[in-house]
Coordinates of C-alpha atoms in Angstrom, one line a residue:
M23 CA 18.9 -17.6 3.5
K24 CA 15.9 -19.9 3.5
D25 CA 15.3 -22.5 0.8
V26 CA 12.6 -21.7 -1.7
Y27 CA 10.5 -24.2 -3.5
L28 CA 8.3 -24.0 -6.7
A29 CA 5.3 -25.8 -5.2
D30 CA 3.0 -25.6 -8.3
Y31 CA 2.5 -23.8 -11.6
A32 CA -0.4 -23.2 -13.9
R33 CA -1.2 -21.1 -17.0
S34 CA -4.0 -20.2 -19.3
A35 CA -4.1 -21.4 -22.9
F36 CA -1.9 -19.2 -25.1
T37 CA -4.0 -17.6 -27.9
R38 CA -3.0 -15.9 -31.1
A39 CA -3.2 -12.2 -30.6
H40 CA -4.0 -9.7 -33.4
P41 CA -4.8 -6.0 -32.6
R42 CA -6.6 -5.5 -35.9
K43 CA -8.4 -8.8 -36.0
P44 CA -9.5 -9.4 -32.4
E45 CA -11.9 -12.2 -33.5
V46 CA -9.0 -14.6 -33.9
D47 CA -8.0 -14.2 -30.2
G48 CA -9.9 -16.3 -27.7
W49 CA -8.9 -13.8 -25.0
A50 CA -9.7 -10.6 -27.0
D51 CA -12.6 -9.8 -24.7
T52 CA -10.7 -10.5 -21.5
R53 CA -8.4 -8.1 -19.6
G54 CA -5.0 -9.5 -18.8
D55 CA -5.3 -8.9 -15.1
A56 CA -8.7 -10.7 -15.1
L57 CA -7.1 -13.6 -16.8
L58 CA -4.3 -13.7 -14.3
A59 CA -6.8 -13.7 -11.5
Q60 CA -8.5 -16.8 -13.0
V61 CA -5.2 -18.6 -13.3
I62 CA -4.4 -17.8 -9.6
D63 CA -7.8 -19.1 -8.6
G64 CA -7.3 -22.3 -10.5
L65 CA -3.8 -22.8 -9.0
L66 CA -5.0 -22.2 -5.4
A67 CA -7.9 -24.5 -5.9
R68 CA -5.7 -27.3 -7.2
C69 CA -3.3 -27.0 -4.3
G70 CA -5.9 -26.6 -1.7
M71 CA -4.1 -23.5 -0.5
P72 CA -6.1 -21.2 1.9
P73 CA -6.1 -17.7 0.3
E74 CA -5.3 -16.1 3.7
R75 CA -1.9 -17.9 3.7
V76 CA -0.7 -16.1 0.5
E77 CA 1.3 -13.2 1.8
D78 CA 2.8 -11.8 -1.4
L79 CA 1.8 -11.4 -5.1
S80 CA 4.1 -10.1 -7.8
A81 CA 2.6 -9.6 -11.3
G82 CA 4.9 -9.3 -14.3
C83 CA 3.7 -7.3 -17.3
A84 CA 6.0 -6.0 -20.1
L85 CA 3.6 -3.2 -21.2
P86 CA 1.9 -2.0 -18.0
V87 CA 0.0 0.8 -19.7
K88 CA -3.6 1.5 -20.6
E89 CA -5.8 -1.3 -19.1
Q90 CA -2.7 -3.4 -18.2
W91 CA -1.7 -0.9 -15.5
S92 CA -2.8 -2.9 -12.4
F93 CA -2.6 -0.3 -9.5
G94 CA 0.5 -1.9 -8.2
G95 CA -0.8 -5.4 -8.7
R96 CA -4.0 -4.8 -6.7
Y97 CA -6.3 -5.4 -9.6
P98 CA -5.4 -9.1 -10.1
L99 CA -5.7 -9.5 -6.3
W100 CA -9.2 -8.0 -6.2
L101 CA -10.3 -9.8 -9.3
S102 CA -9.4 -13.1 -7.9
Q103 CA -12.4 -14.9 -6.4
R104 CA -10.2 -16.4 -3.8
L105 CA -7.6 -13.7 -2.9
G106 CA -10.0 -10.8 -3.3
P107 CA -12.2 -11.8 -0.4
G108 CA -9.8 -14.0 1.5
G109 CA -6.3 -12.6 0.9
R110 CA -6.6 -8.9 1.6
G111 CA -3.5 -8.9 3.7
C112 CA -1.5 -10.0 0.7
A113 CA 1.1 -7.4 -0.5
T114 CA 1.3 -6.9 -4.3
R115 CA 3.4 -5.2 -6.9
Q116 CA 3.5 -5.0 -10.7
L117 CA 6.9 -5.5 -12.3
D118 CA 8.2 -4.6 -15.8
Q119 CA 11.4 -6.1 -17.0
Q120 CA 10.1 -6.5 -20.5
C121 CA 10.3 -10.1 -21.7
G122 CA 11.8 -11.0 -18.4
S123 CA 8.9 -9.7 -16.4
G124 CA 7.6 -13.1 -15.4
L125 CA 11.0 -14.2 -14.2
A126 CA 11.3 -10.9 -12.4
A127 CA 8.1 -11.6 -10.6
L128 CA 9.4 -15.0 -9.7
R129 CA 12.6 -13.4 -8.4
S130 CA 10.7 -11.0 -6.2
G131 CA 8.8 -13.8 -4.5
I132 CA 12.0 -15.9 -4.2
R133 CA 13.9 -13.1 -2.5
E134 CA 11.0 -12.4 0.0
I135 CA 11.0 -16.0 1.1
Q136 CA 14.8 -16.3 1.2
A137 CA 14.9 -13.2 3.5
G138 CA 12.3 -14.7 5.8
G139 CA 9.8 -11.9 5.0
V140 CA 7.1 -14.3 3.9
E141 CA 6.4 -18.0 3.7
V142 CA 4.0 -18.2 0.7
A143 CA 4.1 -16.1 -2.4
I144 CA 2.6 -16.1 -5.9
A145 CA 4.5 -15.0 -8.9
G146 CA 2.4 -14.4 -12.0
G147 CA 2.5 -12.6 -15.3
Y148 CA 0.1 -11.6 -18.1
E149 CA -0.1 -9.9 -21.5
N150 CA -3.0 -9.4 -23.8
M151 CA -1.4 -8.3 -27.0
S152 CA -4.7 -7.9 -28.9
R153 CA -6.0 -5.3 -26.4
V154 CA -2.6 -3.6 -25.6
P155 CA -0.4 -4.1 -28.7
M156 CA 3.4 -4.0 -28.9
G157 CA 5.5 -0.8 -28.7
P158 CA 5.4 0.8 -32.2
S159 CA 1.7 1.6 -32.1
L160 CA 2.1 2.8 -28.5
F161 CA 4.9 5.1 -29.5
K162 CA 2.7 6.5 -32.3
E163 CA -0.1 7.2 -29.8
G164 CA 2.4 8.9 -27.4
V165 CA 1.7 6.3 -24.7
L166 CA 5.4 5.4 -24.8
T167 CA 8.2 7.9 -25.4
A168 CA 12.0 8.0 -25.6
P169 CA 14.1 10.8 -24.0
A170 CA 15.6 13.2 -26.5
A171 CA 19.0 12.8 -24.8
L172 CA 19.1 9.1 -25.6
Q173 CA 18.0 9.7 -29.3
E174 CA 21.2 11.8 -29.7
A175 CA 23.5 9.6 -27.6
P176 CA 26.6 8.7 -29.7
W177 CA 27.1 5.3 -28.0
L178 CA 23.6 4.1 -28.4
E179 CA 21.7 3.1 -31.6
L180 CA 18.3 3.7 -30.1
E181 CA 16.4 2.9 -33.3
V182 CA 17.9 -0.6 -33.1
A183 CA 17.7 -1.0 -29.3
L184 CA 13.9 -0.2 -29.4
N185 CA 13.2 -2.7 -32.2
M186 CA 13.6 -6.2 -31.1
G187 CA 13.5 -7.5 -34.6
L188 CA 16.5 -5.4 -35.5
T189 CA 18.4 -6.7 -32.5
A190 CA 17.6 -10.2 -33.6
E191 CA 19.1 -9.4 -37.0
R192 CA 22.2 -8.1 -35.3
L193 CA 22.6 -11.2 -33.2
A194 CA 22.1 -13.5 -36.1
K195 CA 24.7 -11.7 -38.2
A196 CA 27.2 -11.5 -35.3
A197 CA 26.8 -15.2 -34.4
D198 CA 26.8 -16.2 -38.1
I199 CA 23.3 -17.9 -37.8
E200 CA 21.8 -18.3 -41.2
R201 CA 18.2 -17.9 -42.2
D202 CA 17.8 -21.6 -43.1
T203 CA 19.2 -22.6 -39.7
M204 CA 16.6 -20.4 -37.9
D205 CA 13.8 -21.7 -40.1
A206 CA 14.8 -25.3 -39.3
F207 CA 14.8 -24.5 -35.5
A208 CA 11.4 -23.0 -35.8
L209 CA 10.1 -26.1 -37.6
E210 CA 11.5 -28.3 -34.8
S211 CA 9.8 -26.1 -32.2
H212 CA 6.4 -26.6 -33.8
R213 CA 7.0 -30.4 -34.1
R214 CA 8.1 -30.7 -30.5
A215 CA 5.1 -28.6 -29.2
A216 CA 2.7 -30.7 -31.3
R217 CA 4.3 -33.9 -30.0
A218 CA 4.1 -32.7 -26.4
E219 CA 0.4 -31.7 -26.9
A220 CA -0.3 -35.1 -28.4
E221 CA 1.4 -36.9 -25.4
G222 CA -0.6 -34.8 -22.9
H223 CA 2.4 -33.0 -21.4
F224 CA 0.6 -29.6 -21.3
T225 CA -2.6 -30.8 -19.6
G226 CA -0.8 -30.7 -16.2
E227 CA -0.1 -27.0 -16.5
R228 CA -2.8 -25.6 -18.7
L229 CA -6.1 -24.6 -17.2
A230 CA -9.4 -24.6 -19.2
L231 CA -10.8 -21.1 -18.4
A232 CA -13.7 -19.0 -19.6
N233 CA -13.3 -15.7 -21.4
A234 CA -15.5 -12.7 -20.8
A235 CA -18.1 -14.0 -23.1
G236 CA -18.4 -17.2 -21.1
E237 CA -16.6 -19.3 -23.8
R238 CA -14.2 -22.0 -22.7
V239 CA -10.6 -21.4 -23.9
A240 CA -8.6 -24.6 -23.4
Q241 CA -6.2 -25.1 -26.3
D242 CA -3.0 -23.3 -27.3
A243 CA -3.7 -21.6 -30.7
N244 CA -0.2 -20.9 -32.1
V245 CA 1.2 -24.4 -32.7
R246 CA 1.3 -25.3 -36.4
P247 CA 2.0 -29.0 -36.7
D248 CA 1.5 -28.8 -40.5
T249 CA 4.1 -26.2 -41.2
S250 CA 7.1 -27.1 -43.4
L251 CA 10.6 -25.8 -44.3
E252 CA 9.1 -24.8 -47.7
R253 CA 6.4 -22.6 -46.1
L254 CA 8.9 -21.0 -43.7
A255 CA 11.4 -20.4 -46.6
G256 CA 8.6 -18.6 -48.5
L257 CA 8.1 -15.9 -45.9
D258 CA 9.6 -12.5 -46.5
P259 CA 12.0 -10.9 -44.0
V260 CA 10.1 -8.5 -41.7
F261 CA 12.6 -6.0 -40.4
V262 CA 15.4 -5.6 -42.9
E263 CA 15.2 -6.0 -46.7
G264 CA 17.2 -9.2 -47.5
G265 CA 17.4 -10.0 -43.8
R266 CA 17.2 -13.3 -41.9
V267 CA 14.3 -12.7 -39.4
T268 CA 10.8 -13.6 -40.6
A269 CA 7.4 -14.0 -39.0
G270 CA 8.1 -17.8 -39.1
N271 CA 11.3 -17.7 -37.1
S272 CA 10.0 -15.1 -34.6
S273 CA 7.5 -15.7 -31.8
P274 CA 3.9 -14.7 -32.6
L275 CA 1.9 -12.1 -30.9
T276 CA 0.2 -13.9 -28.0
S277 CA -2.2 -13.4 -25.1
G278 CA -2.0 -15.4 -21.9
A279 CA -1.4 -15.5 -18.2
T280 CA 0.7 -17.7 -15.8
A281 CA 1.1 -18.2 -12.1
A282 CA 3.5 -20.1 -9.8
L283 CA 3.2 -20.8 -6.1
L284 CA 6.4 -20.4 -4.1
M285 CA 6.8 -21.7 -0.6
S286 CA 9.3 -22.1 2.2
A287 CA 10.1 -25.6 3.5
S288 CA 8.0 -24.9 6.7
A289 CA 5.1 -23.8 4.6
L290 CA 5.3 -27.0 2.5
D291 CA 5.3 -29.1 5.7
D292 CA 2.3 -27.1 7.1
H293 CA 0.2 -27.8 4.0
G294 CA 1.5 -31.3 3.2
L295 CA 2.5 -30.3 -0.3
S296 CA 5.3 -31.9 -2.5
P297 CA 7.1 -29.3 -4.6
L298 CA 7.9 -29.4 -8.2
A299 CA 11.5 -28.1 -7.7
R300 CA 13.8 -26.2 -5.4
I301 CA 15.1 -22.8 -6.5
I302 CA 18.9 -22.9 -6.6
D303 CA 19.5 -19.3 -7.8
I304 CA 18.1 -16.6 -10.1
A305 CA 20.3 -14.0 -11.8
D306 CA 20.0 -11.1 -14.3
M307 CA 22.5 -8.8 -16.0
G308 CA 22.8 -6.3 -18.8
V309 CA 24.2 -6.7 -22.3
A310 CA 24.6 -4.5 -25.3
P311 CA 21.1 -3.2 -26.1
E312 CA 21.6 -3.6 -29.9
R313 CA 22.2 -7.3 -29.3
M314 CA 19.7 -7.9 -26.5
G315 CA 19.2 -11.6 -27.6
A316 CA 22.7 -12.3 -26.2
G317 CA 21.3 -11.7 -22.7
A318 CA 19.8 -15.2 -22.4
A319 CA 23.3 -16.9 -22.6
A320 CA 24.9 -14.2 -20.5
A321 CA 22.4 -14.6 -17.7
A322 CA 22.6 -18.4 -17.8
E323 CA 26.4 -18.2 -17.4
L324 CA 26.1 -15.9 -14.4
A325 CA 23.4 -18.0 -12.7
L326 CA 25.5 -21.2 -13.3
A327 CA 28.7 -19.5 -11.9
R328 CA 26.8 -18.3 -8.8
S329 CA 25.4 -21.8 -8.3
G330 CA 28.7 -23.6 -8.7
L331 CA 27.4 -25.6 -11.6
N332 CA 28.7 -26.2 -15.1
V333 CA 26.8 -26.6 -18.3
D334 CA 27.2 -30.4 -18.3
Q335 CA 25.4 -30.7 -15.0
V336 CA 22.2 -29.1 -16.5
D337 CA 19.9 -31.8 -17.7
V338 CA 17.2 -29.6 -19.3
W339 CA 17.2 -26.0 -20.7
E340 CA 14.3 -23.7 -21.4
I341 CA 15.6 -20.8 -23.5
N342 CA 12.9 -18.4 -24.6
E343 CA 12.4 -18.4 -28.3
A344 CA 11.6 -14.7 -28.7
F345 CA 13.4 -15.2 -32.0
A346 CA 15.1 -18.4 -33.2
A347 CA 18.4 -16.6 -33.1
V348 CA 18.3 -16.3 -29.3
P349 CA 18.4 -20.1 -28.4
L350 CA 20.6 -20.8 -31.4
H351 CA 23.1 -18.2 -30.1
A352 CA 22.9 -19.6 -26.5
I353 CA 23.4 -23.2 -27.8
G354 CA 26.5 -22.1 -29.7
K355 CA 27.8 -19.8 -26.9
L356 CA 27.3 -22.3 -24.1
G357 CA 28.1 -25.5 -26.0
L358 CA 24.6 -27.0 -25.4
D359 CA 23.2 -30.3 -26.7
P360 CA 20.1 -29.1 -28.7
E361 CA 18.3 -32.3 -27.6
R362 CA 18.2 -30.8 -24.1
V363 CA 16.8 -27.4 -25.1
N364 CA 13.1 -26.6 -25.3
V365 CA 12.2 -30.3 -25.5
W366 CA 8.4 -29.5 -25.5
G367 CA 8.8 -26.7 -28.0
G368 CA 9.1 -23.0 -27.2
A369 CA 7.7 -19.6 -27.9
L370 CA 8.1 -19.9 -31.7
A371 CA 5.3 -22.5 -31.5
L372 CA 3.5 -21.9 -28.2
G373 CA 3.7 -18.1 -28.3
H374 CA 5.2 -15.4 -26.1
P375 CA 2.7 -13.4 -24.0
L376 CA 5.6 -11.1 -22.9
G377 CA 4.9 -10.7 -19.1
A378 CA 3.7 -14.3 -18.7
T379 CA 6.5 -16.1 -20.5
G380 CA 9.1 -16.2 -17.7
V381 CA 6.8 -18.1 -15.3
R382 CA 6.0 -20.6 -18.1
L383 CA 9.7 -21.1 -18.7
A384 CA 10.3 -22.0 -15.1
G385 CA 7.1 -24.0 -14.5
T386 CA 7.5 -26.0 -17.7
L387 CA 11.1 -26.6 -16.9
A388 CA 10.2 -28.1 -13.5
R389 CA 7.7 -30.4 -15.1
I390 CA 10.1 -31.6 -17.8
L391 CA 12.7 -32.3 -15.1
A392 CA 10.2 -34.5 -13.3
Q393 CA 9.1 -36.2 -16.5
R394 CA 12.7 -36.9 -17.5
S395 CA 14.0 -37.6 -13.9
G396 CA 16.7 -34.9 -14.4
R397 CA 18.3 -33.1 -11.5
Y398 CA 19.2 -29.6 -12.6
G399 CA 17.5 -27.3 -15.1
C400 CA 18.0 -23.7 -16.3
A401 CA 15.4 -21.4 -17.7
T402 CA 16.6 -18.2 -19.3
A403 CA 15.3 -15.3 -21.4
C404 CA 16.6 -12.3 -23.2
V405 CA 15.2 -8.9 -22.2
G406 CA 14.4 -5.9 -24.4
G407 CA 16.7 -3.0 -23.8
G408 CA 19.7 -5.4 -23.4
Q409 CA 19.4 -7.7 -20.4
G410 CA 19.0 -11.4 -19.6
I411 CA 17.5 -13.3 -16.7
A412 CA 17.9 -16.9 -15.7
V413 CA 16.8 -19.3 -13.0
I414 CA 18.4 -22.6 -11.9
L415 CA 16.0 -25.3 -10.6
E416 CA 16.7 -28.6 -8.8
R417 CA 14.2 -31.5 -9.0
I418 CA 13.2 -32.8 -5.6

């Protein structure tokens, strides 16, 4: 198989989404596919990549319904000022692997290049959680449904499997992760993200873009550098009375888009580009749906085994903070040094625009490897429904 390289990565600012208060969301007037198109344009402009050389576009979206349905990925292509006119030969697809959708898009482009089908691909992801909210309201509207046969299946607790907060409660209880431990992890995520912002680490990946009203949206809106353990401790459990999972140790509703440029070695040579990292492997697998958060550690174990690497060889980890319980479980299960995990903060602080997150994890990981002069990194995420997906990168 051909080697695949992560040539570059960019994202929008991540904004605070609120379906009932759209005025708080800088992207509330902007469709997710239109935002992805802007990120793609910014990425291609920065790299100087001719649009006609892009042969493949995979767009991840966890809720590809209503306006987030993209006609098989054609809408982001056509909305792009560069790909629309100049990249009409580009094949597209839209992928839903829930919170792993961005990494699934990355995997699609990786496999195409590995197999020799294309030389240049873009993997992107988007979610506007103000305009298309999470599952519960969509179930009430009848937009999303669950088969009656599954509702009656004796082996499946569907009411838990469909509620990510309840799965986080199950994981925290099974792994003996206490509420105060999760709150402390959330506080550290905000502190690390605020420090990374102050040190300018996000400026290399975050694009200043205009929303539909022509307003410039340039800053991440979810980071709370002034939060404290006392504030976090004062929040009530959200999903279970007397439970451990709160709004403070869960990722906030977020809108945003991300894109990564994937290239073969020959394409890099043709365009004189230096890549961020080489893709070693990407792997996904299923886990018990009622404990879907365990998927992040399980997928990482599989990816490491397939790569012939052990935990001690991995210099940096990006573990998606859908809930604090997820990285805490992975740290305990894999025996990780917490100082190597989410060193610029994670989704608890930055936010989790579902379909976009996976590309952010991989792109940020590559940039941290460069900043720290590390060699190997692993980005992994749990996936709603009981899955995990992980990618291994090597700094060039």
